[in-house]
Amino acid sequence: MAWWWLSETRRTARRAVVALALTLAGAASAQSTPVPGLYYGEWYEEKNRDEDAEPREFILINYFFTRLSLTNEVGDPAGLRGVALGPIGSLAGSAVRAEPGRAAYFVEQRWIPVIEYSPHFVDGLASFRAQFEVDFLWGRSANAVQQNEGGGFNADQVNIQTKNVNVAIYPTRKPSQLTLLIGTQPVYDSIYDPTRTPLADITRTGYKLTYLGSDATGLSVFSSYKGHARLSLLPLGTAQSDKATRDDPRLKYIWLITGDYAYPVRPGTNVGLSLWYLNDATKGDAYAFDGLVKSGPSSTGLNSFTGTARFEIDRPTGSVFWVGANFNHNIDFRTGRLGASGFVMYNGGRYTSDDPERSALDELNISGLAANLELMYQWGRGPADVVTLEGMFSTGDNNLGDEDYTGAFTLNQYGLPGAVWFNHKMLILFPFTSTVNNYTGAVTDISNQGYGLRAGIASAAWDIVPNKLNLKMAVGTANSGATPARWNPDVRRGRYIGTEVNAELRYHIRYLMTAGLHAGYLFRGSFYDGSTTVRTNPWAAFTTFTWYAF
């Protein structure tokens, strides 16, 4: 009934508008005629929109991805039940090895459906979104209940994961002007609304997901009134940290509040500032992987999976703040052939142990810095005829056992992972970003396990057939900023992590349907001297198939 009423109302309104237009035309005959007078019938047939489809209330976006990997980087997926994460050579976590004569092949698959519902009766004021994820390795597990697995014979696995469930409120009915996002949502360190911004723009702006890149539940406000602004309030974790010792059943939280602002100084050029604050009252009892891996600076397992520093402090409470500045200029080459982006971020803070008699450290003081700069030049006529040069820097710490930590502190200290640098164009030196359940590389967090990072990356891409076939080649090298702790007391480790060369060929079969070939080789450096798990140069080759459909 409502549809019939609405259709009739619209038809009546259009006729009323036409009648009013004719009336006005008559009243203003001395002026130009807004409708074709005697030819109104023919004009009406052409312009009549009564038979047009109604704006869609439901939108379904499908993301399907498969990757075949052939590599000598072999991680153990048992610990995280189907997922391999972390830096090459780590003795714990997924314990990724690279050994002579030992290689593996496997196929991963991912499906992400995104549903958006904007009922007509809310008149553009709101949208509901839900996003789920189904990941697995071909041939691994069936007839069970476990996320990230279910590609075995019979399938029938209960493995759907909740990624996002949120409501977007648009008070001005213009989403680009003001959006209030409530619920489980993507949280990135870019200022742009992740529900309305292409991922390629998010990974190249702000802090490029090096500090924050995951999902969380909370509130976010995005505004484009006199510049771009974002304010988020997110509870990252909870725990009843005093229940056992003080019979206190209250929940204690890890709260993160982020405030960002960017001003467009000219079309395509933005300069931004950020101030974030995190408070952790859980005393290390909150989990990054529920029941398996705890989160926060006292976690004994998280650092092996995310590549952060490990601290010898028990039962910590405290806070961390971040102050940063960033810019981006012409990253889509709309105003010229030269583009650039970068950031600088300082993190400081302090944790205090609630159990100083048992803790190796009474307190942990944090003070670190990271910076990034990328230059891009579009040399040819194709949209992907681009050469790039990028550098990444983070301070390091020579003694991770004392009370002063002088490295970068990212949200990988709380998530699994909580930050993922996606713009590096490497396959092994940093994890290949087209992935499902295997996210391993020489460096998986910009803190580089607390030792700091100095990395340089150069790439050159050529649209062999514009918008159809693209070839990219890249080289990257990295050092740590501090001398790492020895694996073998008799063998001194150096700071040189390694140099990677890689090549990638992508063929766009149809719009948003792409097949790719990718291969990389890492010449390992003295950083791995004395390692019993990295005894040869890591290499990898991948095939990928990606299809977005909506």
XYZ file of C-alpha atoms in Angstrom:
550
model
C 0.000 0.000 0.000
C 2.820 2.355 0.919
C 4.533 1.768 -2.431
C 1.302 2.421 -4.321
C 0.755 5.577 -2.296
C 4.310 6.732 -2.844
C 4.156 6.047 -6.583
C 0.910 7.899 -6.902
C 2.233 10.769 -4.848
C 5.310 11.061 -7.034
C 3.265 10.858 -10.221
C 0.906 13.514 -8.901
C 3.781 15.673 -7.841
C 5.441 15.399 -11.250
C 2.183 16.309 -12.995
C 1.759 19.199 -10.595
C 5.247 20.361 -11.373
C 4.567 20.083 -15.105
C 1.288 21.963 -14.730
C 2.976 24.588 -12.633
C 5.717 24.855 -15.203
C 3.210 25.353 -17.990
C 1.439 27.922 -15.898
C 4.645 29.749 -15.229
C 5.517 29.471 -18.910
C 2.310 31.145 -19.768
C 2.775 33.794 -17.137
C 6.266 34.474 -18.325
C 5.783 34.078 -22.040
C 8.061 36.997 -22.631
C 10.869 34.900 -21.297
C 12.294 31.612 -22.570
C 9.883 28.697 -22.628
C 10.861 26.051 -20.040
C 8.830 23.263 -21.707
C 8.156 22.798 -25.434
C 4.604 24.137 -25.512
C 2.774 22.533 -28.452
C 5.277 19.683 -28.422
C 4.539 18.885 -24.806
C 3.207 15.383 -25.581
C 6.378 14.303 -27.368
C 8.517 16.001 -24.719
C 6.594 14.304 -21.916
C 7.094 10.876 -23.489
C 10.816 11.482 -23.606
C 11.217 12.988 -20.160
C 8.633 11.039 -18.195
C 10.378 9.162 -15.351
C 7.370 7.247 -14.014
C 8.702 3.952 -15.356
C 12.213 4.420 -14.028
C 13.415 1.967 -11.410
C 13.173 3.203 -7.874
C 16.450 3.953 -6.118
C 17.715 0.701 -4.634
C 17.113 0.249 -0.938
C 19.289 -2.853 -0.768
C 22.853 -2.859 -2.085
C 24.978 -6.008 -2.079
C 28.703 -5.826 -2.731
C 30.607 -9.085 -3.179
C 34.347 -9.414 -2.759
C 35.839 -12.755 -3.823
C 39.552 -13.470 -3.660
C 41.807 -16.506 -4.055
C 45.567 -16.749 -3.795
C 47.932 -19.592 -4.667
C 51.224 -19.349 -2.786
C 54.451 -21.202 -3.511
C 57.101 -20.184 -1.001
C 59.832 -21.236 1.387
C 58.333 -18.952 4.078
C 56.535 -21.635 6.023
C 54.535 -20.662 9.099
C 52.630 -22.836 11.543
C 48.893 -22.070 11.285
C 47.954 -24.329 14.200
C 48.537 -21.740 16.929
C 45.927 -19.315 15.610
C 43.768 -22.086 14.114
C 44.233 -21.480 10.433
C 46.105 -18.175 10.466
C 49.866 -17.560 10.140
C 51.100 -14.123 11.227
C 54.286 -12.445 12.272
C 57.889 -11.770 11.350
C 60.133 -14.318 9.696
C 62.470 -15.974 12.181
C 60.384 -15.502 15.301
C 60.738 -18.540 17.546
C 57.200 -18.242 18.924
C 53.813 -17.388 17.470
C 53.463 -18.738 13.950
C 57.262 -19.344 13.961
C 57.739 -18.591 10.250
C 60.797 -20.419 8.895
C 62.892 -20.191 5.729
C 65.119 -23.236 5.415
C 67.029 -24.833 2.521
C 65.056 -27.442 0.606
C 61.799 -26.732 2.445
C 58.994 -25.081 0.506
C 55.222 -25.243 0.623
C 52.244 -24.475 -1.560
C 48.705 -23.665 -0.520
C 45.575 -21.942 -1.783
C 43.561 -19.465 0.274
C 40.067 -18.186 -0.391
C 38.092 -15.216 0.939
C 34.507 -14.062 0.463
C 33.270 -10.780 1.928
C 29.645 -9.777 1.379
C 28.646 -6.211 2.281
C 24.967 -5.345 2.655
C 23.680 -1.794 2.794
C 20.029 -1.007 3.509
C 18.644 2.520 3.155
C 14.853 2.338 3.493
C 13.000 5.003 1.520
C 10.927 6.115 4.503
C 13.978 7.446 6.375
C 14.345 9.912 3.515
C 18.126 9.793 3.225
C 18.773 10.205 6.947
C 20.357 6.810 7.619
C 21.835 3.601 6.225
C 22.448 0.227 7.815
C 25.498 -1.832 6.853
C 26.646 -5.336 7.634
C 29.868 -6.962 6.490
C 30.899 -10.564 7.016
C 33.939 -12.627 6.117
C 34.487 -16.282 5.218
C 38.158 -17.319 4.989
C 39.837 -20.686 4.651
C 42.679 -22.688 3.237
C 41.730 -25.178 0.535
C 41.671 -28.658 2.007
C 41.920 -27.642 5.676
C 39.152 -28.621 8.142
C 35.485 -29.498 7.618
C 32.342 -30.263 9.608
C 33.469 -28.176 12.575
C 33.025 -24.774 14.190
C 36.077 -22.566 13.655
C 36.720 -19.310 11.857
C 39.394 -19.113 9.137
C 38.983 -22.802 8.295
C 36.526 -24.918 6.334
C 38.022 -25.789 2.935
C 38.182 -29.532 3.570
C 36.184 -32.398 2.073
C 32.457 -32.026 2.885
C 32.958 -28.333 3.830
C 29.927 -27.720 6.137
C 32.051 -25.551 8.425
C 30.548 -22.883 10.664
C 33.085 -20.179 9.865
C 31.380 -16.890 9.149
C 32.982 -13.895 10.909
C 31.423 -10.575 11.793
C 33.438 -7.700 10.363
C 31.099 -4.728 10.578
C 27.552 -4.035 11.734
C 26.783 -0.345 11.926
C 24.299 2.431 11.296
C 25.295 5.661 9.581
C 23.248 8.760 10.466
C 23.314 11.685 8.013
C 21.808 14.705 9.861
C 22.050 16.950 6.774
C 21.115 14.136 4.341
C 24.525 14.664 2.709
C 26.874 11.837 3.769
C 29.919 13.704 2.513
C 29.035 16.650 4.764
C 28.316 14.992 8.121
C 28.159 11.322 9.163
C 27.673 9.734 12.575
C 28.752 6.088 12.510
C 27.458 3.855 15.327
C 28.450 0.228 15.873
C 31.148 -2.123 14.623
C 33.058 -0.343 11.894
C 36.398 -0.175 10.058
C 38.867 1.970 12.005
C 41.830 3.378 10.127
C 44.367 6.110 10.785
C 43.164 8.010 7.724
C 40.735 10.879 8.245
C 38.302 9.732 5.568
C 35.057 7.844 6.203
C 35.982 4.203 5.432
C 32.409 3.362 4.422
C 32.502 5.880 1.572
C 36.172 6.122 0.593
C 38.105 3.721 -1.676
C 40.650 1.670 0.217
C 43.365 2.841 -2.210
C 42.896 6.411 -0.942
C 42.840 5.368 2.716
C 46.111 3.430 2.452
C 47.890 6.446 0.919
C 46.640 9.166 3.285
C 46.962 9.904 6.981
C 49.348 7.432 8.589
C 48.814 4.757 5.910
C 47.460 2.181 8.398
C 50.874 1.869 10.049
C 49.416 2.807 13.446
C 45.762 1.770 13.176
C 44.054 -0.476 10.640
C 41.369 -2.932 11.741
C 37.749 -3.057 12.958
C 36.296 -1.938 16.282
C 32.981 -1.073 17.905
C 32.142 2.453 18.975
C 31.213 5.896 17.715
C 32.775 7.974 14.935
C 31.878 11.363 13.509
C 33.088 12.463 10.065
C 32.619 16.043 8.910
C 33.651 17.959 5.793
C 32.572 21.384 7.056
C 35.527 23.758 6.545
C 37.999 20.946 6.074
C 37.852 17.282 7.010
C 37.438 16.202 10.625
C 37.054 12.909 12.438
C 36.400 12.052 16.074
C 36.211 8.432 17.286
C 35.541 6.857 20.680
C 36.310 3.128 20.774
C 36.477 0.572 23.599
C 39.193 -1.773 22.322
C 38.953 -4.336 25.096
C 37.433 -5.210 28.460
C 38.339 -7.377 31.441
C 37.333 -8.017 35.043
C 40.888 -7.466 36.181
C 40.183 -7.290 39.941
C 37.598 -10.042 40.280
C 39.986 -12.654 41.648
C 42.035 -10.456 43.989
C 39.521 -7.909 45.235
C 36.189 -9.543 44.451
C 35.451 -6.626 42.137
C 33.310 -7.784 39.204
C 33.319 -4.431 37.388
C 34.525 -4.331 33.808
C 37.676 -2.361 33.134
C 38.254 -0.981 29.657
C 40.863 -0.144 27.075
C 39.583 3.125 25.632
C 40.896 4.795 22.496
C 39.825 8.293 21.469
C 41.143 9.760 18.222
C 40.782 13.287 16.876
C 41.962 14.243 13.379
C 41.625 17.324 11.214
C 42.820 18.020 7.657
C 42.557 21.250 5.721
C 42.570 21.367 1.897
C 45.102 24.117 1.223
C 44.422 23.716 -2.518
C 42.481 21.239 -4.664
C 44.047 17.820 -4.158
C 46.397 18.957 -1.398
C 45.560 18.342 2.255
C 47.469 18.992 5.461
C 46.355 17.262 8.645
C 46.974 17.055 12.393
C 46.099 14.276 14.839
C 45.858 13.790 18.588
C 44.966 10.337 19.974
C 44.773 8.999 23.516
C 44.572 5.437 24.842
C 43.869 4.426 28.435
C 44.247 0.818 29.581
C 42.801 -0.209 32.967
C 42.604 -3.950 32.258
C 45.961 -4.864 33.853
C 46.721 -7.096 30.896
C 43.655 -9.328 31.311
C 41.922 -8.354 28.032
C 42.345 -10.640 25.031
C 43.320 -9.942 21.427
C 42.345 -13.517 20.526
C 39.774 -14.532 23.095
C 41.047 -17.181 25.492
C 44.341 -17.557 23.614
C 46.386 -14.354 23.173
C 46.173 -11.449 25.608
C 46.554 -7.835 24.529
C 48.528 -4.873 25.817
C 52.159 -4.319 26.772
C 52.258 -7.286 29.191
C 51.127 -9.813 26.585
C 53.636 -12.627 26.241
C 52.239 -13.922 22.942
C 50.968 -11.017 20.889
C 54.363 -9.623 19.886
C 55.312 -12.886 18.146
C 52.251 -12.646 15.900
C 52.350 -8.906 15.165
C 56.067 -8.072 15.218
C 55.970 -5.538 18.057
C 58.288 -5.185 21.045
C 57.793 -7.358 24.114
C 57.957 -5.725 27.546
C 58.773 -7.297 30.930
C 55.968 -5.662 32.869
C 53.135 -7.480 34.650
C 49.632 -6.224 35.488
C 50.125 -2.818 33.815
C 47.720 0.112 33.788
C 48.524 3.295 31.954
C 48.040 5.467 28.936
C 49.620 6.336 25.609
C 49.162 9.419 23.455
C 50.013 10.133 19.839
C 50.628 13.513 18.179
C 51.008 13.522 14.421
C 51.014 15.572 11.245
C 50.419 14.351 7.700
C 49.919 15.590 4.169
C 48.957 14.359 0.740
C 49.299 16.095 -2.614
C 47.761 15.047 -5.922
C 47.845 11.321 -5.133
C 45.399 10.639 -7.998
C 47.334 12.828 -10.502
C 44.345 15.082 -11.273
C 46.336 18.315 -11.086
C 49.671 17.203 -12.504
C 52.146 14.376 -12.880
C 53.785 14.711 -9.446
C 52.164 13.393 -6.282
C 53.373 12.981 -2.705
C 52.263 11.940 0.757
C 53.812 11.464 4.174
C 53.540 11.785 7.919
C 55.401 12.186 11.168
C 54.032 10.712 14.402
C 55.269 10.890 17.999
C 54.034 8.507 20.679
C 54.542 8.902 24.429
C 53.072 7.426 27.582
C 53.549 5.439 30.725
C 52.389 2.130 32.220
C 52.689 1.221 35.910
C 52.659 -2.318 37.261
C 49.941 -3.239 39.766
C 52.180 -6.059 40.993
C 55.648 -4.476 41.320
C 57.015 -7.247 43.550
C 56.601 -9.871 40.829
C 57.054 -7.687 37.771
C 60.517 -7.242 36.276
C 59.622 -3.615 35.547
C 57.784 -1.334 37.981
C 56.915 1.017 35.154
C 57.355 1.441 31.428
C 57.999 4.873 29.901
C 57.310 5.267 26.181
C 58.755 7.828 23.789
C 59.097 7.047 20.069
C 58.877 8.609 16.631
C 58.106 7.468 13.088
C 58.090 9.281 9.744
C 57.197 8.431 6.140
C 57.517 10.124 2.747
C 56.469 8.913 -0.691
C 57.022 10.667 -4.007
C 55.098 9.573 -7.118
C 55.468 10.538 -10.776
C 53.114 9.566 -13.590
C 55.500 9.203 -16.497
C 53.193 7.870 -19.233
C 49.675 8.168 -20.580
C 48.218 5.161 -18.756
C 46.689 5.660 -15.304
C 49.178 3.223 -13.755
C 52.317 4.428 -15.569
C 53.821 5.472 -12.269
C 57.216 5.451 -10.589
C 57.450 5.831 -6.811
C 60.081 6.347 -4.152
C 59.163 5.826 -0.494
C 61.036 5.926 2.788
C 59.979 4.749 6.244
C 61.743 5.615 9.494
C 61.081 4.674 13.105
C 63.226 5.062 16.187
C 64.598 1.933 17.855
C 65.506 0.706 21.322
C 68.844 -0.895 22.177
C 67.594 -2.367 25.469
C 64.018 -3.635 25.515
C 64.518 -4.920 29.059
C 64.731 -1.536 30.797
C 62.019 0.909 31.824
C 62.407 3.243 28.859
C 61.059 2.225 25.462
C 62.134 4.546 22.643
C 60.427 2.920 19.650
C 57.166 3.315 17.751
C 54.061 2.109 19.619
C 51.280 1.006 17.268
C 47.870 -0.584 17.813
C 49.532 -3.916 17.021
C 50.126 -3.889 20.782
C 46.376 -4.462 21.159
C 45.093 -6.133 17.974
C 45.843 -9.263 15.987
C 46.765 -7.381 13.899
C 45.815 -3.827 14.839
C 47.869 -2.043 12.183
C 48.845 -3.083 8.642
C 51.058 -0.981 6.358
C 49.487 -1.533 2.921
C 51.386 0.933 0.732
C 54.859 -0.623 0.693
C 54.697 -2.585 -2.636
C 56.795 -5.442 -1.208
C 55.974 -9.173 -1.036
C 58.448 -10.516 1.551
C 60.366 -7.657 3.202
C 56.920 -6.504 4.323
C 53.890 -8.850 4.076
C 52.136 -9.207 0.710
C 48.926 -7.283 1.247
C 46.745 -9.362 -1.116
C 46.195 -12.075 1.424
C 43.668 -14.083 3.414
C 45.134 -15.951 6.381
C 48.891 -15.651 5.822
C 50.368 -12.286 6.698
C 54.076 -12.850 7.222
C 57.215 -10.959 6.246
C 60.570 -9.800 7.533
C 58.960 -6.744 9.166
C 55.282 -6.839 10.181
C 55.154 -3.720 12.361
C 56.955 -0.417 11.812
C 58.557 -0.754 15.269
C 60.380 -3.836 13.889
C 60.059 -5.700 17.199
C 61.205 -2.539 18.965
C 64.526 -2.246 17.118
C 63.390 0.520 14.751
C 63.289 0.710 10.984
C 65.041 2.499 8.109
C 63.517 1.370 4.830
C 63.675 2.597 1.245
C 61.430 1.364 -1.580
C 61.451 2.192 -5.297
C 58.920 0.940 -7.840
C 58.152 1.411 -11.520
C 54.877 0.405 -13.176
C 53.918 0.295 -16.844
C 50.464 0.030 -18.333
C 51.456 -2.283 -21.198
C 47.830 -2.152 -22.342
C 46.119 0.854 -20.706
C 43.492 -0.193 -18.141
C 44.071 -3.843 -19.098
C 47.591 -5.155 -18.487
C 50.055 -3.688 -16.000
C 53.607 -4.643 -15.044
C 55.218 -3.419 -11.826
C 58.784 -3.979 -10.615
C 60.112 -2.925 -7.242
C 63.157 -3.044 -5.014
C 63.258 -2.379 -1.285
C 65.874 -2.510 1.437
C 65.678 -2.185 5.204
C 67.828 -1.851 8.316
C 66.968 -1.808 11.985
C 67.783 1.306 13.997
C 69.154 -0.592 16.977
C 71.259 -3.726 17.290
C 68.925 -6.684 17.975
C 69.359 -9.213 20.765
C 71.317 -12.280 19.748
C 69.692 -15.592 18.902
C 72.987 -17.376 19.497
C 75.262 -15.951 22.246
C 78.275 -16.729 20.089
C 76.998 -15.005 16.950
C 76.586 -11.251 16.770
C 73.515 -10.000 14.898
C 73.706 -7.052 12.560
C 71.182 -4.371 11.624
C 70.840 -5.113 7.899
C 67.488 -6.886 7.439
C 67.697 -7.472 3.704
C 66.914 -6.347 0.159
C 63.944 -7.528 -1.887
C 63.369 -7.497 -5.624
C 59.949 -8.337 -7.017
C 57.748 -8.178 -10.088
C 53.957 -8.184 -10.450
C 51.823 -8.611 -13.560
C 48.096 -7.805 -13.371
C 45.500 -8.446 -16.071
C 42.065 -6.842 -15.758
C 39.716 -9.421 -17.229
C 36.670 -7.232 -16.760
C 35.807 -4.172 -14.733
C 36.947 -4.929 -11.131
C 37.901 -8.504 -12.076
C 41.668 -8.996 -11.999
C 44.142 -11.862 -12.225
C 47.735 -11.441 -11.088
C 51.162 -13.060 -11.065
C 53.567 -11.967 -8.312
C 57.080 -13.097 -7.439
C 59.671 -11.834 -4.976
C 63.109 -12.728 -3.608
C 64.684 -11.442 -0.394
C 68.448 -11.319 0.047
C 68.572 -11.703 3.823
C 70.998 -9.596 5.810
C 73.022 -9.827 9.001
C 69.826 -9.300 11.037
C 69.384 -13.084 10.704
C 72.933 -14.068 11.665
C 72.713 -16.859 14.230
C 69.083 -17.649 13.454
C 68.164 -21.322 13.438
C 64.912 -20.668 11.555
C 66.064 -18.367 8.722
C 68.918 -20.235 7.057
C 68.328 -19.337 3.428
C 67.015 -16.401 1.418
C 63.193 -16.251 1.500
C 61.331 -16.319 -1.820
C 57.700 -16.477 -2.850
C 55.497 -16.662 -5.956
C 51.757 -16.022 -5.989
C 48.804 -16.086 -8.343
C 45.755 -14.038 -7.399
C 42.192 -13.646 -8.619
C 40.076 -10.751 -7.380
C 36.487 -9.870 -8.215
C 34.382 -7.066 -6.823
C 30.748 -7.289 -7.886
C 27.825 -5.016 -7.040
